[in-house]
Short mmCIF file of C-alpha atoms in Angstrom, two decimals:
data_model
loop_
_atom_site.label_atom_id
_atom_site.label_comp_id
_atom_site.label_asym_id
_atom_site.label_seq_id
_atom_site.Cartn_x
_atom_site.Cartn_y
_atom_site.Cartn_z
CA UNK P 1 0.00 0.00 0.00
CA UNK P 2 1.48 3.35 -1.04
CA UNK P 3 1.01 6.77 0.41
CA UNK P 4 -2.45 7.49 1.83
CA UNK P 5 -3.73 10.95 2.67
CA UNK P 6 -6.73 11.26 4.98
CA UNK P 7 -8.39 14.55 4.10
CA UNK P 8 -11.63 16.49 4.29
CA UNK P 9 -11.50 19.36 1.79
CA UNK P 10 -13.73 21.47 4.02
CA UNK P 11 -10.62 21.82 6.19
CA UNK P 12 -8.02 24.46 5.34
CA UNK P 13 -4.90 22.46 6.26
CA UNK P 14 -6.28 19.46 4.34
CA UNK P 15 -6.56 21.58 1.23
CA UNK P 16 -2.97 22.80 1.60
CA UNK P 17 -1.76 19.19 1.72
CA UNK P 18 -4.01 18.15 -1.19
CA UNK P 19 -2.96 20.99 -3.46
CA UNK P 20 0.72 20.42 -2.66
CA UNK P 21 0.59 16.69 -3.39
CA UNK P 22 -1.35 17.19 -6.61
CA UNK P 23 0.76 20.07 -7.91
CA UNK P 24 3.90 18.03 -7.35
CA UNK P 25 2.51 14.88 -8.91
CA UNK P 26 2.98 12.91 -5.70
CA UNK P 27 1.10 9.63 -6.09
CA UNK P 28 -1.33 8.98 -3.26
CA UNK P 29 -4.59 7.30 -2.35
CA UNK P 30 -7.10 9.85 -1.20
CA UNK P 31 -8.94 8.65 1.88
CA UNK P 32 -11.85 11.06 2.25
CA UNK P 33 -12.84 11.75 5.84
CA UNK P 34 -16.15 13.48 6.40
CA UNK P 35 -15.73 15.46 9.61
CA UNK P 36 -19.41 16.20 10.02
CA UNK P 37 -20.55 12.68 9.59
CA UNK P 38 -18.44 11.87 12.60
CA UNK P 39 -15.81 9.96 10.69
CA UNK P 40 -13.06 11.77 12.56
CA UNK P 41 -14.09 10.30 15.86
CA UNK P 42 -14.86 6.85 14.48
CA UNK P 43 -13.00 3.83 15.73
CA UNK P 44 -11.51 3.20 12.27
CA UNK P 45 -10.05 6.64 11.98
CA UNK P 46 -8.73 6.82 15.53
CA UNK P 47 -6.58 3.84 14.66
CA UNK P 48 -5.08 5.93 11.91
CA UNK P 49 -4.63 9.06 13.91
CA UNK P 50 -5.04 8.80 17.63
CA UNK P 51 -5.34 12.56 17.86
CA UNK P 52 -8.46 12.29 15.69
CA UNK P 53 -7.46 15.09 13.39
CA UNK P 54 -7.13 15.64 9.70
CA UNK P 55 -5.02 15.91 7.69
CA UNK P 56 -3.27 12.62 8.39
CA UNK P 57 -0.72 10.76 6.31
CA UNK P 58 -0.05 7.05 6.24
CA UNK P 59 3.07 5.86 4.48
CA UNK P 60 3.34 2.13 5.05
CA UNK P 61 3.48 1.84 8.84
CA UNK P 62 4.37 5.46 9.33
CA UNK P 63 1.50 7.70 10.41
CA UNK P 64 1.84 11.48 10.62
CA UNK P 65 -0.50 14.31 11.56
CA UNK P 66 -0.20 18.14 11.44
CA UNK P 67 -0.26 19.79 8.03
CA UNK P 68 3.10 21.53 8.46
CA UNK P 69 4.83 18.26 9.33
CA UNK P 70 3.10 16.50 6.43
CA UNK P 71 4.06 19.19 3.93
CA UNK P 72 7.69 19.14 5.06
CA UNK P 73 7.75 15.31 4.96
CA UNK P 74 6.32 15.24 1.43
CA UNK P 75 8.69 17.93 0.17
CA UNK P 76 11.67 16.07 1.64
CA UNK P 77 10.69 12.58 0.52
CA UNK P 78 9.46 13.24 -3.00
CA UNK P 79 11.25 15.03 -5.81
CA UNK P 80 9.72 18.48 -5.45
CA UNK P 81 11.19 21.75 -6.68
CA UNK P 82 13.43 23.44 -4.13
CA UNK P 83 11.40 26.64 -3.97
CA UNK P 84 8.60 25.01 -1.95
CA UNK P 85 10.87 24.47 1.08
CA UNK P 86 14.29 25.82 0.07
CA UNK P 87 17.47 24.29 1.32
CA UNK P 88 18.95 27.79 1.73
CA UNK P 89 19.21 28.47 5.49
CA UNK P 90 17.70 31.94 5.54
CA UNK P 91 14.99 31.23 2.96
CA UNK P 92 13.87 28.22 4.95
CA UNK P 93 13.95 30.20 8.18
CA UNK P 94 11.52 32.70 6.65
CA UNK P 95 9.01 29.92 6.00
CA UNK P 96 9.15 28.76 9.62
CA UNK P 97 8.87 32.35 10.74
CA UNK P 98 5.69 32.71 8.70
CA UNK P 99 4.29 29.41 9.99
CA UNK P 100 4.90 30.45 13.61
CA UNK P 101 3.02 33.69 13.14
CA UNK P 102 0.33 31.83 11.14
CA UNK P 103 -0.30 29.46 14.05
CA UNK P 104 -0.97 32.42 16.38
CA UNK P 105 -2.74 34.88 14.12
CA UNK P 106 -4.33 33.01 11.23
CA UNK P 107 -5.12 29.46 12.30
CA UNK P 108 -8.26 29.45 14.38
CA UNK P 109 -9.15 33.01 13.42
CA UNK P 110 -9.98 32.63 9.73
CA UNK P 111 -12.00 29.48 10.30
CA UNK P 112 -14.48 31.29 12.55
CA UNK P 113 -16.85 32.73 9.88
CA UNK P 114 -17.65 29.23 8.61
CA UNK P 115 -18.49 28.24 12.16
CA UNK P 116 -20.66 31.24 12.87
CA UNK P 117 -22.54 31.17 9.58
CA UNK P 118 -22.86 27.51 8.75
CA UNK P 119 -21.59 25.00 11.29
CA UNK P 120 -22.81 26.32 14.64
CA UNK P 121 -26.35 26.90 13.31
CA UNK P 122 -26.42 23.22 12.27
CA UNK P 123 -26.53 22.34 15.96
CA UNK P 124 -28.72 25.27 16.89
CA UNK P 125 -25.98 27.54 18.21
CA UNK P 126 -26.00 31.22 17.25
CA UNK P 127 -23.00 33.30 18.11
CA UNK P 128 -23.48 36.79 19.52
CA UNK P 129 -22.75 39.67 17.16
CA UNK P 130 -20.03 40.82 19.53
CA UNK P 131 -18.01 37.70 18.76
CA UNK P 132 -18.56 38.09 15.04
CA UNK P 133 -17.22 41.65 15.19
CA UNK P 134 -14.31 40.67 17.37
CA UNK P 135 -13.37 38.02 14.83
CA UNK P 136 -13.64 40.52 11.95
CA UNK P 137 -11.28 42.85 13.78
CA UNK P 138 -8.82 40.01 14.43
CA UNK P 139 -8.90 39.05 10.74
CA UNK P 140 -8.35 42.69 9.72
CA UNK P 141 -5.33 42.98 11.99
CA UNK P 142 -3.90 39.71 10.71
CA UNK P 143 -4.38 40.72 7.08
CA UNK P 144 -2.63 44.02 7.72
CA UNK P 145 0.31 42.23 9.32
CA UNK P 146 0.33 39.70 6.49
CA UNK P 147 0.70 42.50 3.97
CA UNK P 148 3.07 44.71 5.96
CA UNK P 149 5.38 42.20 7.54
CA UNK P 150 5.34 39.25 5.15
CA UNK P 151 4.17 40.09 1.66
CA UNK P 152 5.54 43.67 1.50
CA UNK P 153 6.75 44.20 -2.09
CA UNK P 154 7.56 40.59 -2.75
CA UNK P 155 5.80 38.33 -5.20
CA UNK P 156 5.05 35.77 -2.49
CA UNK P 157 4.96 35.67 1.28
CA UNK P 158 8.57 34.81 1.98
CA UNK P 159 10.27 35.95 -1.22
CA UNK P 160 10.04 35.81 -4.96
CA UNK P 161 8.89 32.19 -5.18
CA UNK P 162 5.92 30.16 -4.01
CA UNK P 163 6.56 28.23 -0.80
CA UNK P 164 4.62 26.09 1.68
CA UNK P 165 3.81 29.33 3.51
CA UNK P 166 1.74 30.62 0.57
CA UNK P 167 -0.33 27.42 0.43
CA UNK P 168 -1.11 27.49 4.14
CA UNK P 169 -2.11 31.14 3.93
CA UNK P 170 -4.23 30.81 0.79
CA UNK P 171 -6.33 27.99 2.17
CA UNK P 172 -7.04 29.88 5.40
CA UNK P 173 -7.95 33.08 3.57
CA UNK P 174 -10.35 31.23 1.26
CA UNK P 175 -12.41 30.01 4.22
CA UNK P 176 -14.14 33.33 5.04
CA UNK P 177 -14.46 34.08 1.30
CA UNK P 178 -16.48 30.88 0.99
CA UNK P 179 -19.10 32.24 3.37
CA UNK P 180 -19.34 35.60 1.68
CA UNK P 181 -16.78 37.65 3.56
CA UNK P 182 -14.59 38.92 0.74
CA UNK P 183 -11.48 39.88 2.58
CA UNK P 184 -9.62 40.47 -0.68
CA UNK P 185 -11.84 43.45 -1.51
CA UNK P 186 -10.02 46.71 -0.96
CA UNK P 187 -6.72 44.87 -0.68
CA UNK P 188 -5.15 45.06 -4.13
CA UNK P 189 -1.75 43.80 -2.99
CA UNK P 190 -3.23 40.71 -1.42
CA UNK P 191 -5.50 40.16 -4.42
CA UNK P 192 -2.52 40.30 -6.75
CA UNK P 193 -0.71 37.76 -4.57
CA UNK P 194 -3.70 35.43 -4.68
CA UNK P 195 -3.94 35.74 -8.46
CA UNK P 196 -0.25 35.02 -8.91
CA UNK P 197 -0.47 32.03 -6.63
CA UNK P 198 -3.57 30.58 -8.25
CA UNK P 199 -2.07 31.11 -11.71
CA UNK P 200 1.01 29.23 -10.58
CA UNK P 201 -1.02 26.38 -9.13
CA UNK P 202 -3.29 26.25 -12.17
CA UNK P 203 -6.99 27.10 -12.30
CA UNK P 204 -8.08 23.46 -12.72
CA UNK P 205 -6.29 22.36 -9.59
CA UNK P 206 -7.63 25.35 -7.67
CA UNK P 207 -11.18 24.62 -8.76
CA UNK P 208 -10.82 20.96 -7.87
CA UNK P 209 -9.43 21.80 -4.42
CA UNK P 210 -11.73 24.74 -3.62
CA UNK P 211 -14.92 23.46 -5.22
CA UNK P 212 -16.35 21.94 -2.05
CA UNK P 213 -15.72 24.86 0.30
CA UNK P 214 -16.74 27.51 -2.23
CA UNK P 215 -20.11 25.77 -2.58
CA UNK P 216 -20.74 25.50 1.11
CA UNK P 217 -23.26 28.35 1.37
CA UNK P 218 -25.29 26.96 -1.49
CA UNK P 219 -25.23 23.53 0.10
CA UNK P 220 -26.35 24.99 3.40
CA UNK P 221 -29.16 26.95 1.72
CA UNK P 222 -30.37 23.82 -0.07
CA UNK P 223 -30.13 21.84 3.14
CA UNK P 224 -27.59 19.56 1.52
CA UNK P 225 -25.25 19.54 4.50
CA UNK P 226 -26.03 16.50 6.63
CA UNK P 227 -26.93 17.03 10.26
CA UNK P 228 -23.79 16.41 12.26
CA UNK P 229 -23.64 13.01 13.92
CA UNK P 230 -24.24 13.17 17.68
CA UNK P 231 -20.73 11.97 18.47
CA UNK P 232 -19.39 15.10 16.77
CA UNK P 233 -21.34 17.46 19.05
CA UNK P 234 -18.73 17.59 21.85
CA UNK P 235 -15.99 18.51 19.38
CA UNK P 236 -18.21 21.14 17.78
CA UNK P 237 -19.29 22.64 21.10
CA UNK P 238 -15.70 22.79 22.30
CA UNK P 239 -14.60 24.48 19.11
CA UNK P 240 -17.44 27.00 19.37
CA UNK P 241 -16.65 27.75 23.01
CA UNK P 242 -13.12 28.67 21.99
CA UNK P 243 -14.30 31.51 19.78
CA UNK P 244 -13.26 34.65 21.64
CA UNK U 1 28.59 42.22 15.32
CA UNK U 2 27.96 38.51 15.98
CA UNK U 3 24.76 36.74 16.80
CA UNK U 4 22.34 38.69 19.02
CA UNK U 5 19.40 37.14 20.84
CA UNK U 6 16.68 39.43 22.12
CA UNK U 7 15.11 37.60 25.05
CA UNK U 8 13.14 37.88 28.26
CA UNK U 9 13.34 34.65 30.25
CA UNK U 10 9.85 35.35 31.54
CA UNK U 11 8.70 34.08 28.12
CA UNK U 12 8.52 30.34 27.39
CA UNK U 13 9.85 30.46 23.83
CA UNK U 14 12.71 32.69 24.97
CA UNK U 15 13.75 30.07 27.50
CA UNK U 16 13.84 27.37 24.84
CA UNK U 17 16.06 29.50 22.61
CA UNK U 18 18.33 30.46 25.53
CA UNK U 19 18.79 26.90 26.71
CA UNK U 20 19.41 25.64 23.17
CA UNK U 21 22.06 28.25 22.45
CA UNK U 22 23.82 27.79 25.79
CA UNK U 23 23.66 24.01 25.78
CA UNK U 24 25.23 23.90 22.33
CA UNK U 25 27.90 26.47 23.09
CA UNK U 26 26.58 28.88 20.47
CA UNK U 27 28.23 32.25 21.03
CA UNK U 28 25.77 35.12 21.26
CA UNK U 29 25.20 38.55 22.77
CA UNK U 30 22.20 38.50 25.07
CA UNK U 31 19.99 41.54 24.48
CA UNK U 32 17.53 41.61 27.39
CA UNK U 33 14.05 42.95 26.58
CA UNK U 34 12.05 43.37 29.78
CA UNK U 35 8.43 42.60 28.96
CA UNK U 36 7.09 43.72 32.33
CA UNK U 37 8.62 47.14 31.75
CA UNK U 38 7.13 47.33 28.27
CA UNK U 39 10.52 47.39 26.60
CA UNK U 40 9.22 45.30 23.72
CA UNK U 41 6.95 48.23 22.84
CA UNK U 42 9.85 50.67 22.41
CA UNK U 43 10.77 52.24 19.08
CA UNK U 44 14.25 50.77 19.44
CA UNK U 45 12.94 47.25 19.67
CA UNK U 46 10.47 47.83 16.82
CA UNK U 47 13.57 48.23 14.64
CA UNK U 48 14.46 44.67 15.51
CA UNK U 49 10.94 43.24 15.38
CA UNK U 50 8.08 45.42 14.13
CA UNK U 51 5.65 42.85 15.57
CA UNK U 52 7.10 43.71 19.01
CA UNK U 53 7.56 40.18 20.23
CA UNK U 54 10.35 38.13 21.73
CA UNK U 55 12.34 36.05 21.03
CA UNK U 56 14.10 37.73 18.13
CA UNK U 57 17.45 36.94 16.55
CA UNK U 58 19.80 39.20 14.66
CA UNK U 59 22.67 37.67 12.74
CA UNK U 60 24.46 40.44 10.88
CA UNK U 61 21.84 41.81 8.49
CA UNK U 62 19.50 38.90 9.01
CA UNK U 63 16.72 39.35 11.56
CA UNK U 64 14.42 36.47 12.49
CA UNK U 65 11.43 36.06 14.78
CA UNK U 66 9.32 33.09 15.98
CA UNK U 67 10.97 30.60 18.33
CA UNK U 68 10.65 27.50 16.14
CA UNK U 69 12.19 29.35 13.20
CA UNK U 70 15.01 30.59 15.45
CA UNK U 71 15.68 27.15 16.92
CA UNK U 72 15.77 25.51 13.48
CA UNK U 73 18.04 28.27 12.14
CA UNK U 74 20.49 27.87 15.04
CA UNK U 75 20.25 24.10 14.74
CA UNK U 76 21.32 24.13 11.12
CA UNK U 77 23.80 26.98 11.15
CA UNK U 78 25.80 25.79 14.14
CA UNK U 79 25.77 22.07 13.34
CA UNK U 80 24.60 20.81 16.69
CA UNK U 81 24.18 17.09 17.53
CA UNK U 82 21.68 15.33 15.27
CA UNK U 83 19.25 14.30 18.01
CA UNK U 84 17.89 17.85 18.43
CA UNK U 85 16.34 17.78 14.93
CA UNK U 86 17.27 14.51 13.23
CA UNK U 87 18.24 14.15 9.60
CA UNK U 88 16.23 10.94 9.41
CA UNK U 89 13.01 11.72 7.52
CA UNK U 90 10.58 10.06 9.91
CA UNK U 91 12.35 11.09 13.11
CA UNK U 92 12.39 14.67 11.88
CA UNK U 93 8.71 14.49 10.96
CA UNK U 94 7.89 13.47 14.53
CA UNK U 95 9.60 16.58 15.85
CA UNK U 96 7.82 18.74 13.24
CA UNK U 97 4.53 17.13 14.26
CA UNK U 98 5.03 17.98 17.92
CA UNK U 99 6.23 21.53 17.20
CA UNK U 100 3.13 22.15 15.08
CA UNK U 101 0.67 20.56 17.54
CA UNK U 102 1.94 22.33 20.64
CA UNK U 103 1.45 25.84 19.35
CA UNK U 104 -2.33 25.99 19.75
CA UNK U 105 -2.58 23.47 22.59
CA UNK U 106 0.07 23.20 25.29
CA UNK U 107 1.54 26.63 24.56
CA UNK U 108 -1.83 28.33 24.74
CA UNK U 109 -2.92 26.54 27.90
CA UNK U 110 0.35 27.11 29.77
CA UNK U 111 0.26 30.79 28.89
CA UNK U 112 -3.34 31.15 30.06
CA UNK U 113 -2.59 29.28 33.30
CA UNK U 114 0.22 31.70 34.18
CA UNK U 115 -1.76 34.80 33.29
CA UNK U 116 -5.04 33.77 34.88
CA UNK U 117 -3.45 32.46 38.06
CA UNK U 118 -0.67 34.96 38.65
CA UNK U 119 0.04 37.68 36.14
CA UNK U 120 -3.43 39.25 35.88
CA UNK U 121 -4.01 39.50 39.65
CA UNK U 122 -0.45 40.13 40.84
CA UNK U 123 1.18 42.08 38.03
CA UNK U 124 -1.78 43.81 36.36
CA UNK U 125 -4.03 44.08 39.41
CA UNK U 126 -6.92 42.58 37.45
CA UNK U 127 -8.99 39.95 39.22
CA UNK U 128 -9.81 36.71 37.47
CA UNK U 129 -13.02 34.91 38.34
CA UNK U 130 -12.68 31.50 40.00
CA UNK U 131 -14.76 30.03 37.15
CA UNK U 132 -12.36 31.34 34.51
CA UNK U 133 -9.34 30.07 36.42
CA UNK U 134 -10.94 26.68 36.96
CA UNK U 135 -11.78 26.39 33.25
CA UNK U 136 -8.22 27.30 32.27
CA UNK U 137 -6.70 24.80 34.67
CA UNK U 138 -9.08 22.10 33.47
CA UNK U 139 -8.02 22.71 29.87
CA UNK U 140 -4.39 22.53 30.92
CA UNK U 141 -5.07 19.26 32.65
CA UNK U 142 -6.68 17.80 29.52
CA UNK U 143 -3.70 18.90 27.41
CA UNK U 144 -1.25 17.34 29.86
CA UNK U 145 -3.14 14.09 29.47
CA UNK U 146 -2.81 14.32 25.69
CA UNK U 147 0.88 15.06 26.05
CA UNK U 148 1.35 11.87 28.05
CA UNK U 149 -0.99 9.64 26.08
CA UNK U 150 -0.36 10.72 22.51
CA UNK U 151 3.21 11.92 22.53
CA UNK U 152 5.27 10.66 25.45
CA UNK U 153 3.57 7.26 25.81
CA UNK U 154 6.31 4.84 26.92
CA UNK U 155 9.23 6.57 25.34
CA UNK U 156 12.13 8.25 27.09
CA UNK U 157 11.50 11.53 25.27
CA UNK U 158 8.57 12.96 23.35
CA UNK U 159 9.59 11.84 19.89
CA UNK U 160 11.94 8.94 20.60
CA UNK U 161 14.85 7.71 22.69
CA UNK U 162 16.74 11.00 22.64
CA UNK U 163 16.01 14.59 23.61
CA UNK U 164 14.94 16.83 20.73
CA UNK U 165 13.63 20.35 20.15
CA UNK U 166 10.19 18.96 20.98
CA UNK U 167 11.20 18.21 24.57
CA UNK U 168 12.89 21.58 24.97
CA UNK U 169 9.85 23.47 23.76
CA UNK U 170 7.55 21.33 25.91
CA UNK U 171 9.51 21.60 29.14
CA UNK U 172 9.89 25.36 28.91
CA UNK U 173 6.13 25.61 28.34
CA UNK U 174 5.34 23.45 31.37
CA UNK U 175 7.51 25.60 33.62
CA UNK U 176 5.03 28.42 33.02
CA UNK U 177 2.24 26.88 35.12
CA UNK U 178 4.89 25.56 37.54
CA UNK U 179 5.99 29.16 38.01
CA UNK U 180 2.37 30.02 38.66
CA UNK U 181 2.23 27.45 41.44
CA UNK U 182 0.33 24.76 39.52
CA UNK U 183 1.08 21.14 40.43
CA UNK U 184 1.88 20.04 36.89
CA UNK U 185 4.04 17.03 37.71
CA UNK U 186 2.42 15.84 40.95
CA UNK U 187 0.26 12.83 40.31
CA UNK U 188 1.84 12.38 36.88
CA UNK U 189 4.82 10.09 37.50
CA UNK U 190 5.46 9.45 33.80
CA UNK U 191 5.67 13.15 33.06
CA UNK U 192 7.75 13.78 36.19
CA UNK U 193 10.24 11.10 35.12
CA UNK U 194 10.43 12.65 31.67
CA UNK U 195 11.10 16.03 33.25
CA UNK U 196 14.04 14.59 35.21
CA UNK U 197 15.48 13.12 32.02
CA UNK U 198 15.10 16.41 30.15
CA UNK U 199 16.72 18.38 32.96
CA UNK U 200 19.61 15.94 33.07
CA UNK U 201 20.08 16.11 29.29
CA UNK U 202 20.00 19.92 29.34
CA UNK U 203 22.14 20.18 32.47
CA UNK U 204 20.65 21.02 35.86
CA UNK U 205 22.59 24.25 36.32
CA UNK U 206 21.55 25.63 32.93
CA UNK U 207 17.97 24.51 33.48
CA UNK U 208 17.81 26.29 36.83
CA UNK U 209 19.44 29.43 35.47
CA UNK U 210 16.98 29.62 32.58
CA UNK U 211 14.01 29.24 34.91
CA UNK U 212 14.98 31.61 37.73
CA UNK U 213 12.79 34.40 36.37
CA UNK U 214 9.60 32.38 35.79
CA UNK U 215 9.89 30.72 39.20
CA UNK U 216 9.71 34.19 40.75
CA UNK U 217 6.78 35.33 38.58
CA UNK U 218 4.45 35.45 41.60
CA UNK U 219 6.73 38.08 43.12
CA UNK U 220 6.32 40.42 40.13
CA UNK U 221 5.92 43.98 41.39
CA UNK U 222 2.66 45.58 40.19
CA UNK U 223 2.90 47.12 36.74
CA UNK U 224 3.39 50.81 36.38
CA UNK U 225 -0.10 52.19 35.48
CA UNK U 226 1.10 53.76 32.23
CA UNK U 227 2.82 50.56 31.19
CA UNK U 228 -0.21 48.55 32.21
CA UNK U 229 -2.37 50.60 29.85
CA UNK U 230 -0.02 49.86 26.98
CA UNK U 231 0.28 46.19 27.81
CA UNK U 232 -3.39 45.32 28.35
CA UNK U 233 -4.65 45.12 24.74
CA UNK U 234 -1.68 43.04 23.67
CA UNK U 235 -1.97 40.70 26.67
CA UNK U 236 -5.67 40.19 26.02
CA UNK U 237 -4.99 39.38 22.36
CA UNK U 238 -2.14 37.04 23.33
CA UNK U 239 -4.15 34.83 25.63
CA UNK U 240 -7.24 34.34 23.43
#
């Protein structure tokens, strides 16, 4: 059995892994995991990843979680172009610098609109407007820092070439866009970065990767999103309670 | 000008960087940045890191922030022993996995435990409700369980038989609630044994030196009111 990737394309880090593997022609079996049908907390999946999280990678007996670790593993093991995770000391340091800041300021924050607009209502939870506004403000601050500290006048986030950092960022920023919050509007620099990145990745691959999340509002409106399985409720409630 | 490290040992990631550099005999100039005096908010420090956070590294013209980035940079540039961040693909991936996981889990919970239990009431003069403190400590407890069950398991160190960056980052995080007076290791013999091994591998003297400041956190003098005003919004954002 070759490389297996356990992914749910609703999830931002899953999309980063998917797009990276596809773009680099890395052969893998896609193992779809449907978070909201409770597959994450199923007995089968917990044998794969005892932390019950996606994305997860299985390479023979070797099981790995955490998108950053997976991306680095894939870029080291398979013949991928150097620019994704350069061997140059300083260039590589810039990627880790971005990922550290991303963990604090982007991860968690940009996923909130999907929760407030689509996921929490599925289990009858409505977040107060105060939290929605607080999240907007946090996203605004993060986007400003993204432009001022990372992007600046460069083509991509850590220099003139696409790296793992750009993939992680793109997939997070798409999440609020999918529920109608167009954070690229009024941000020409960021828009240009997104266009460059998507052109590099290829429109077909982007559509394939983003199709599910970009349709989420329509699915919700047409009641096509299944009711979450009861065993998922604790995870969902915990996630919702963490929203500042 | 050689390597400069901008640090305040009050901060967990600063301690990890300090210990790593010292343990590996990496020569550096220590540039203290006193967080409780608001020095990280100064114009001078903004020249080093416009995001106004420690740790920061300056190596000639190259400035770098974020502790994991700094540790990996030092690791590669100074050719330290392999066990810190192994060349082996899978062993390295395990360290990467821990370093990624800990950021939003152990790191967050240890930070909140310190601030809710000690820094808000003692340093900032802001009371914290017993419910909030209890919730924070409960989350910390749950994370400690995950640390033991999913990472440490029956191994000597978090990612294998030898100490790595994962253990260094983890131990410096756990000393935050210890500094706040939380009984992190009591009733957790596995974790306590791991701690002893990590301290021995780092060197007891160095470990103690690096943790002097955090162990006196409860004796922090109250913040100057003007500094408190400047610190509050950033502290609140930090512990979300």
